[in-house]
CSV table of C-alpha atoms in Angstrom, one decimal:
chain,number,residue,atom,x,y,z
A,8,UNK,CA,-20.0,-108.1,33.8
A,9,UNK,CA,-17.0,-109.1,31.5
A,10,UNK,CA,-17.7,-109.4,27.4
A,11,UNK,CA,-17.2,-113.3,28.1
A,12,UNK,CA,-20.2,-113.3,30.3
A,13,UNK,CA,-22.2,-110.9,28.8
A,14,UNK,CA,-22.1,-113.0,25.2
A,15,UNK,CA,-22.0,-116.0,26.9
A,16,UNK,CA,-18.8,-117.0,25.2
A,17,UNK,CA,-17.8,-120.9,24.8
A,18,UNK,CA,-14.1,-121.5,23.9
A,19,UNK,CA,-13.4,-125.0,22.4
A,20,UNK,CA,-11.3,-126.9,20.4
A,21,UNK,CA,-7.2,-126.6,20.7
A,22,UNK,CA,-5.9,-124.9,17.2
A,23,UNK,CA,-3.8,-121.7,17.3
A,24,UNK,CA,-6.2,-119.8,15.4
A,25,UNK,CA,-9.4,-118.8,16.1
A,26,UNK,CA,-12.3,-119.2,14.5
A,27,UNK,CA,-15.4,-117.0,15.7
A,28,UNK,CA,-18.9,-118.4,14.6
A,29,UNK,CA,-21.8,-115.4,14.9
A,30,UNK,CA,-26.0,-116.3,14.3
A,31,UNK,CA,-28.3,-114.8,12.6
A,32,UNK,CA,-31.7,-112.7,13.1
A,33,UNK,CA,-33.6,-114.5,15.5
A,34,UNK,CA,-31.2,-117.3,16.6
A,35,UNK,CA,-28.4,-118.0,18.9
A,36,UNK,CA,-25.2,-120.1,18.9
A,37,UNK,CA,-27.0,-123.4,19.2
A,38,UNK,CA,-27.6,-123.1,15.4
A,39,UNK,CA,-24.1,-124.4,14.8
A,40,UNK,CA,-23.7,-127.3,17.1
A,41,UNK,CA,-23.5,-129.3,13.7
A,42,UNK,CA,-21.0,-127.4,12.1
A,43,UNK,CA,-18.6,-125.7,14.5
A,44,UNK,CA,-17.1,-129.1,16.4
A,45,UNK,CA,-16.0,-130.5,13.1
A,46,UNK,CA,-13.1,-127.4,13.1
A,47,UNK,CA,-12.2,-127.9,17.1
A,48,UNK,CA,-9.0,-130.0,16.0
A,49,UNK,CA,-7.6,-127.0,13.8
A,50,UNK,CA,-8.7,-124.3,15.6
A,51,UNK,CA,-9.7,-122.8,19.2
A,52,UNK,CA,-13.6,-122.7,18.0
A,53,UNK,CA,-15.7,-119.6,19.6
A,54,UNK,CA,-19.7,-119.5,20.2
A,55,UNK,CA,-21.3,-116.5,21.7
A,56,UNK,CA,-24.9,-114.9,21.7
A,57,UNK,CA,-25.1,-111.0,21.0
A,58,UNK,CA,-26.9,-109.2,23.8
A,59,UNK,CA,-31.0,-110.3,23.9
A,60,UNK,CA,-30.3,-113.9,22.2
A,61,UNK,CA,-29.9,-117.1,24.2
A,62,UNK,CA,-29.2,-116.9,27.8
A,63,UNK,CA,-27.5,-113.5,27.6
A,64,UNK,CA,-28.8,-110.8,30.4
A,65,UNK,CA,-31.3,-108.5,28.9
A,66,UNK,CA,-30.4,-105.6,31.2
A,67,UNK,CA,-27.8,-105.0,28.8
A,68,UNK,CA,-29.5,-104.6,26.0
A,69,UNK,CA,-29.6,-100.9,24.5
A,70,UNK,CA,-32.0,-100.0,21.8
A,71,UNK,CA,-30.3,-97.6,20.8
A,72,UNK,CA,-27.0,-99.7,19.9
A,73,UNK,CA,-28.5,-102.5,18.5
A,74,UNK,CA,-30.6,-100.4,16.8
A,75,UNK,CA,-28.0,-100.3,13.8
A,76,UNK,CA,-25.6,-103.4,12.4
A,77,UNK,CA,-22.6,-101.2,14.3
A,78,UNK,CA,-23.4,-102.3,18.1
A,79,UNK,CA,-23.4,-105.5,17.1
A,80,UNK,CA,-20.1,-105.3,15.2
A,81,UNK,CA,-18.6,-103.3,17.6
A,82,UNK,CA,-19.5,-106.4,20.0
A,83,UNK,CA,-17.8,-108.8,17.5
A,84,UNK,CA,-15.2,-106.5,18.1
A,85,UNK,CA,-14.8,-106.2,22.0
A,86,UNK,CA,-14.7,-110.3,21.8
A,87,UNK,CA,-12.1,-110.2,19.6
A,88,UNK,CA,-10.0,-108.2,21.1
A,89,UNK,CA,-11.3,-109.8,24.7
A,90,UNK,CA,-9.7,-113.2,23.2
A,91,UNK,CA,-6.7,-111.6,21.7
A,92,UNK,CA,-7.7,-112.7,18.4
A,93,UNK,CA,-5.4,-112.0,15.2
A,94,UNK,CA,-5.5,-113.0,11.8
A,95,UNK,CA,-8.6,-115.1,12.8
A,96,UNK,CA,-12.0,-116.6,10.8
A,97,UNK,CA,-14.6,-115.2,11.1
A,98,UNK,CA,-18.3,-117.0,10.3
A,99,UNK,CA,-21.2,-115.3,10.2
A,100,UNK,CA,-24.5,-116.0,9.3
A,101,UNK,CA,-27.1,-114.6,7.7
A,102,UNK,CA,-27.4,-110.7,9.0
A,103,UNK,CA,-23.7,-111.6,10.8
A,104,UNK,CA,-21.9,-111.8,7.4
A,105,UNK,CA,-22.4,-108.3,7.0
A,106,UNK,CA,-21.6,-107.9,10.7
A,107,UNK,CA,-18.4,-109.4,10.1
A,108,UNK,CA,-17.8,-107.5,7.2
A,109,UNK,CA,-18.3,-104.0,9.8
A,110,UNK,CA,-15.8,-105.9,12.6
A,111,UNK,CA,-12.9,-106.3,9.6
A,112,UNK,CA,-13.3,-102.5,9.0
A,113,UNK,CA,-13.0,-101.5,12.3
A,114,UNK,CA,-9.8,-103.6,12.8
A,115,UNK,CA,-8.9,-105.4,10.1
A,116,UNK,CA,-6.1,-107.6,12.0
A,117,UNK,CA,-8.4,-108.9,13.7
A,118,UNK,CA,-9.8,-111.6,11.2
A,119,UNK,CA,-7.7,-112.2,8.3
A,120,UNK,CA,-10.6,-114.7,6.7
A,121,UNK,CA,-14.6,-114.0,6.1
A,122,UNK,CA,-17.1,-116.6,5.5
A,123,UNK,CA,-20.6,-115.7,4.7
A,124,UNK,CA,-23.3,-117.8,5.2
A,125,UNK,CA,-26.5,-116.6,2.7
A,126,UNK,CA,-25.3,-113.1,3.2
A,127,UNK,CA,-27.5,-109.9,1.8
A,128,UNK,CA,-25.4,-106.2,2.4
A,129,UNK,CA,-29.4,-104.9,1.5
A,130,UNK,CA,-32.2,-106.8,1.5
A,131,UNK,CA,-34.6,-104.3,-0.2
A,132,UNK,CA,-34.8,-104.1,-4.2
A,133,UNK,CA,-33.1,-100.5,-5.4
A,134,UNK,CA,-32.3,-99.7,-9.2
A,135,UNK,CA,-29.7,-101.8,-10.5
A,136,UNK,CA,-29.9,-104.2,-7.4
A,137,UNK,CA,-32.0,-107.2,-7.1
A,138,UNK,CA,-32.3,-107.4,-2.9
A,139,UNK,CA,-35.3,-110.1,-2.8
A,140,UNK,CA,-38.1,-107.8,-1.0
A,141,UNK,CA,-39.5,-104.4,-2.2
A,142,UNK,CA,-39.5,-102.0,0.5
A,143,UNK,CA,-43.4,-102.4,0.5
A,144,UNK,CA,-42.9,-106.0,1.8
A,145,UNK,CA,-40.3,-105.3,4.0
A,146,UNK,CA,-42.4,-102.5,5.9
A,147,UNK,CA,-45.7,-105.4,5.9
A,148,UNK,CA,-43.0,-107.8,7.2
A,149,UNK,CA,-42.2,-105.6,10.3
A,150,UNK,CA,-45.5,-104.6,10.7
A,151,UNK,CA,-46.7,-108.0,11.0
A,152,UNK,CA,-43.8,-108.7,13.3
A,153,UNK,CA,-44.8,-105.2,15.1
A,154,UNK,CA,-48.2,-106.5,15.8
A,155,UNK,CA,-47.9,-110.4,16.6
A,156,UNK,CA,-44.5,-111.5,17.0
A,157,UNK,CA,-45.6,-115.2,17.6
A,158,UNK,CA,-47.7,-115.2,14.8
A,159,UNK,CA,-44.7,-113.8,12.5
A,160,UNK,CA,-42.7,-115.9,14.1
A,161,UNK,CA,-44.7,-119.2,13.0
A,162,UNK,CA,-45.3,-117.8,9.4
A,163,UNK,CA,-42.3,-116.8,8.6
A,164,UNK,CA,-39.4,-119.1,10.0
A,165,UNK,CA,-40.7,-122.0,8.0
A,166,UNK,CA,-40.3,-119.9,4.6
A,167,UNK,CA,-36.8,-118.6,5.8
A,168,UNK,CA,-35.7,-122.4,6.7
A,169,UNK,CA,-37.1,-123.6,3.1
A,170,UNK,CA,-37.2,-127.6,3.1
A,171,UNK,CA,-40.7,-128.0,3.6
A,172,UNK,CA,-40.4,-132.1,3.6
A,173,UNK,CA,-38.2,-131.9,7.0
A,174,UNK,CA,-41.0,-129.6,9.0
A,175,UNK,CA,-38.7,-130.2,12.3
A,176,UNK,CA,-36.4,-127.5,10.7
A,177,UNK,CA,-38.7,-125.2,10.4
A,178,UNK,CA,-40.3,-125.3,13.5
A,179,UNK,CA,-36.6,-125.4,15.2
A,180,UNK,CA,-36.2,-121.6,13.8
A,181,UNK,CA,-39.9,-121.1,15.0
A,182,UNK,CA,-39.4,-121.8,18.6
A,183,UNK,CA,-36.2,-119.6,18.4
A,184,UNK,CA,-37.6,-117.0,16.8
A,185,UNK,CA,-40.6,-117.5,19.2
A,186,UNK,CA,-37.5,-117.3,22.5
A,187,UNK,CA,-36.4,-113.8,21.3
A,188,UNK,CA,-37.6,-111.6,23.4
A,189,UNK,CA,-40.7,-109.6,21.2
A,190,UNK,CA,-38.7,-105.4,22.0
A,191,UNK,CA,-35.4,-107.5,21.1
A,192,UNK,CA,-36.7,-109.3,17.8
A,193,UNK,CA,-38.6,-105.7,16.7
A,194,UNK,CA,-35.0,-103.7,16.9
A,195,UNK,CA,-33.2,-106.4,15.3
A,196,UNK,CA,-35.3,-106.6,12.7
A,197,UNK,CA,-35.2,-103.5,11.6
A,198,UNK,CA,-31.3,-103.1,12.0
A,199,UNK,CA,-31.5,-106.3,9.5
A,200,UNK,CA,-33.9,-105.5,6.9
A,201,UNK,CA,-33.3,-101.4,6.7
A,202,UNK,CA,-29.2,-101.9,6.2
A,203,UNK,CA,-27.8,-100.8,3.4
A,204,UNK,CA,-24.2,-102.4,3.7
A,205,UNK,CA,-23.5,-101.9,0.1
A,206,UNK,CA,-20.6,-99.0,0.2
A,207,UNK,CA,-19.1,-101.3,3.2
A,208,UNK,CA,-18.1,-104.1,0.8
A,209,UNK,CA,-16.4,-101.5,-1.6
A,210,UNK,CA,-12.1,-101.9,-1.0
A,211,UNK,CA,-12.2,-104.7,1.6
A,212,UNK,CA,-9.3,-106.7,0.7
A,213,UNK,CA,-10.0,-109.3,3.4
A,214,UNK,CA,-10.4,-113.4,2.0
A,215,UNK,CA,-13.6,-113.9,1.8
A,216,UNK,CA,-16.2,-117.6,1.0
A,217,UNK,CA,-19.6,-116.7,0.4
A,218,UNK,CA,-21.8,-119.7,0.7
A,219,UNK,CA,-25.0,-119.1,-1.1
A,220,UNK,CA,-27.8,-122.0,-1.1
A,221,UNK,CA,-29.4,-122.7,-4.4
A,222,UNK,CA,-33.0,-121.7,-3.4
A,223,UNK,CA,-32.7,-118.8,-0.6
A,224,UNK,CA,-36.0,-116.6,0.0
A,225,UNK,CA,-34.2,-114.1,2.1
A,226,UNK,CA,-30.7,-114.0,-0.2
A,227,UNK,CA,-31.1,-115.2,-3.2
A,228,UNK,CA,-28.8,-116.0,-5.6
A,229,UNK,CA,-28.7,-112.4,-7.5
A,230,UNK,CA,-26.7,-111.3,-3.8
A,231,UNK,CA,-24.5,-113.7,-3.4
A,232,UNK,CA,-23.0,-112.9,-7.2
A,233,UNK,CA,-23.3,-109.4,-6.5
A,234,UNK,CA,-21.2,-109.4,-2.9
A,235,UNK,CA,-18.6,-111.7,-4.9
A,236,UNK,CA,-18.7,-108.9,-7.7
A,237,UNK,CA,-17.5,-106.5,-5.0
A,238,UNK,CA,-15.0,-108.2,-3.1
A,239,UNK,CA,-11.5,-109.0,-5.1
A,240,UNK,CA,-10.5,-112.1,-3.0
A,241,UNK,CA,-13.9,-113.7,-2.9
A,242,UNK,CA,-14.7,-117.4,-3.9
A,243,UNK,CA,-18.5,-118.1,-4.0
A,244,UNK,CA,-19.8,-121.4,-3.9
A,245,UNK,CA,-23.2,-122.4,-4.7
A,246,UNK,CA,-24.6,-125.0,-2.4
A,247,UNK,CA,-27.1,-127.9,-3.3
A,248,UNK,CA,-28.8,-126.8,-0.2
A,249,UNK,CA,-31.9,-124.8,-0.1
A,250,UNK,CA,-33.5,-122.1,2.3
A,251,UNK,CA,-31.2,-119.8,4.6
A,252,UNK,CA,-29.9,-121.9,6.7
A,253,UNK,CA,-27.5,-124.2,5.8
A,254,UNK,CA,-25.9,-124.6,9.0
A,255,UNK,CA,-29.0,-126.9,10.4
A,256,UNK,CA,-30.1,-128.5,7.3
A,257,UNK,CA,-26.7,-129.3,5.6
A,258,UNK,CA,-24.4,-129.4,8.0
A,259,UNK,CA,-22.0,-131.2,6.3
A,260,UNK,CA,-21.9,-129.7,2.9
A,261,UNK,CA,-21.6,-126.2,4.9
A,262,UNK,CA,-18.6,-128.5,6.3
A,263,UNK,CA,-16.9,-128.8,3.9
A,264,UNK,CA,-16.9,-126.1,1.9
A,265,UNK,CA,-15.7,-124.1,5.1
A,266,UNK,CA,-13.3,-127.0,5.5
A,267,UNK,CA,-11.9,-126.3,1.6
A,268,UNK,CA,-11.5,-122.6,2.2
A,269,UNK,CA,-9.6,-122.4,5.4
């Protein structure tokens, strides 16, 4: 099967660079059908699932790949390349901005602009660092994923979406969550909230937007100054949005501050 099928790539819009748009933990490329046809006049737009999300064949899927952020970078990679992408944007969300952040170093010509979307390069608290969880609640989360993956998956995408007065948010991200299959969600899971992507953001010289929501459970504000800290040619903007993702419940703020940076 070719990297197009096996991602299920879509390939819109008519620009002559490319912009590559990459979900998070637990969701697939529909989560940016609000944000990703408003750049289809400037660039050739690119949606794709990583192995286990979406439609994508779960006979591909190695544990023992995706069982780190790398297999999923070196995917972002193989797409890339597959595309004959230079200089590109890349887009990711959530657990992708770190993602992207792993594609850049393995070839750096390949995207010459980052966005990050609530990004976290560790999501457990260490000295000096503020990551949101201690590693005692990240261990109770994956247990309680571990155990009832449904169950976590009802309980928790609502506090991940935030914006508890539109429930149709949150229970968008609960019936993807609740989609994933349970072997894929457990791996990914732990890939996301184990990382330690700190040392990555050290020297990268690549322009970079981090978009960080005003009220975000799973990266809160302390991150997003703290990856703009490390990165030299980073702008961070501070949305009016709350929760984690932006993308579905302010499309068009996430719009245009994309829009302002590239």
């Amino acid at each position: 099967m070719s990297v197009i099928d096996k991602h299920n790539v879509r390939i819109s819009g008519a620009g002559d660079r490319t912009m590559i748009f990459a979900h998070g933990f637990g969701c697939d490329q529909n989560m940016w059908r609000h944000v990703a046809p408003a750049f289809e006049d400037r660039f050739r737009v690119v949606l794709f699932d990583y192995v286990g999300a979406g439609p994508t064949d779960l006979s591909h899927y190695d544990p023992d790949k995706y069982g780190s952020l790398d297999g999923y970078a070196d995917d972002v990679v193989a797409i890339a390349r597959e595309l004959g992408v230079r200089d590109g944007v890349f887009v990711g969300h959530s657990v992708s901005a770190m993602i992207g952040v792993l594609a850049v170093r393995k070839d750096p010509e390949l995207f010459g602009d980052l966005v990050m979307v609530g990004p976290s390069p560790r999501y457990i608290d260490d000295e000096n660092y503020i990551g949101g969880f201690s590693e005692a609640q990240v261990h109770e989360l994956l247990e309680f994923l571990d155990s009832n993956h449904l169950g976590w998956s009802e309980a928790m995408a609502p506090v991940i979406m935030g914006n508890g007065d539109r429930p149709e948010l949150g229970q968008e991200l609960t019936n993807s969550f609740c989609r994933t299959h349970p072997d894929v969600a457990r791996c990914f899971a732990r890939a996301t909230f184990l990382s330690d992507n700190r040392a990555d953001l050290e020297g990268l010289a690549t322009r970079t937007l981090i978009l960080q929501c005003s009220e975000d459970v799973i990266a809160p504000r302390a991150v997003g100054e703290f990856v703009h800290a490390r990165l030299p040619n980073s702008r961070l903007v501070v949305m009016e949005a709350t929760g984690h993702c932006p993308n579905l419940s302010a499309p068009q703020e996430t719009i245009s501050a994309i829009q302002a940076f590239v």
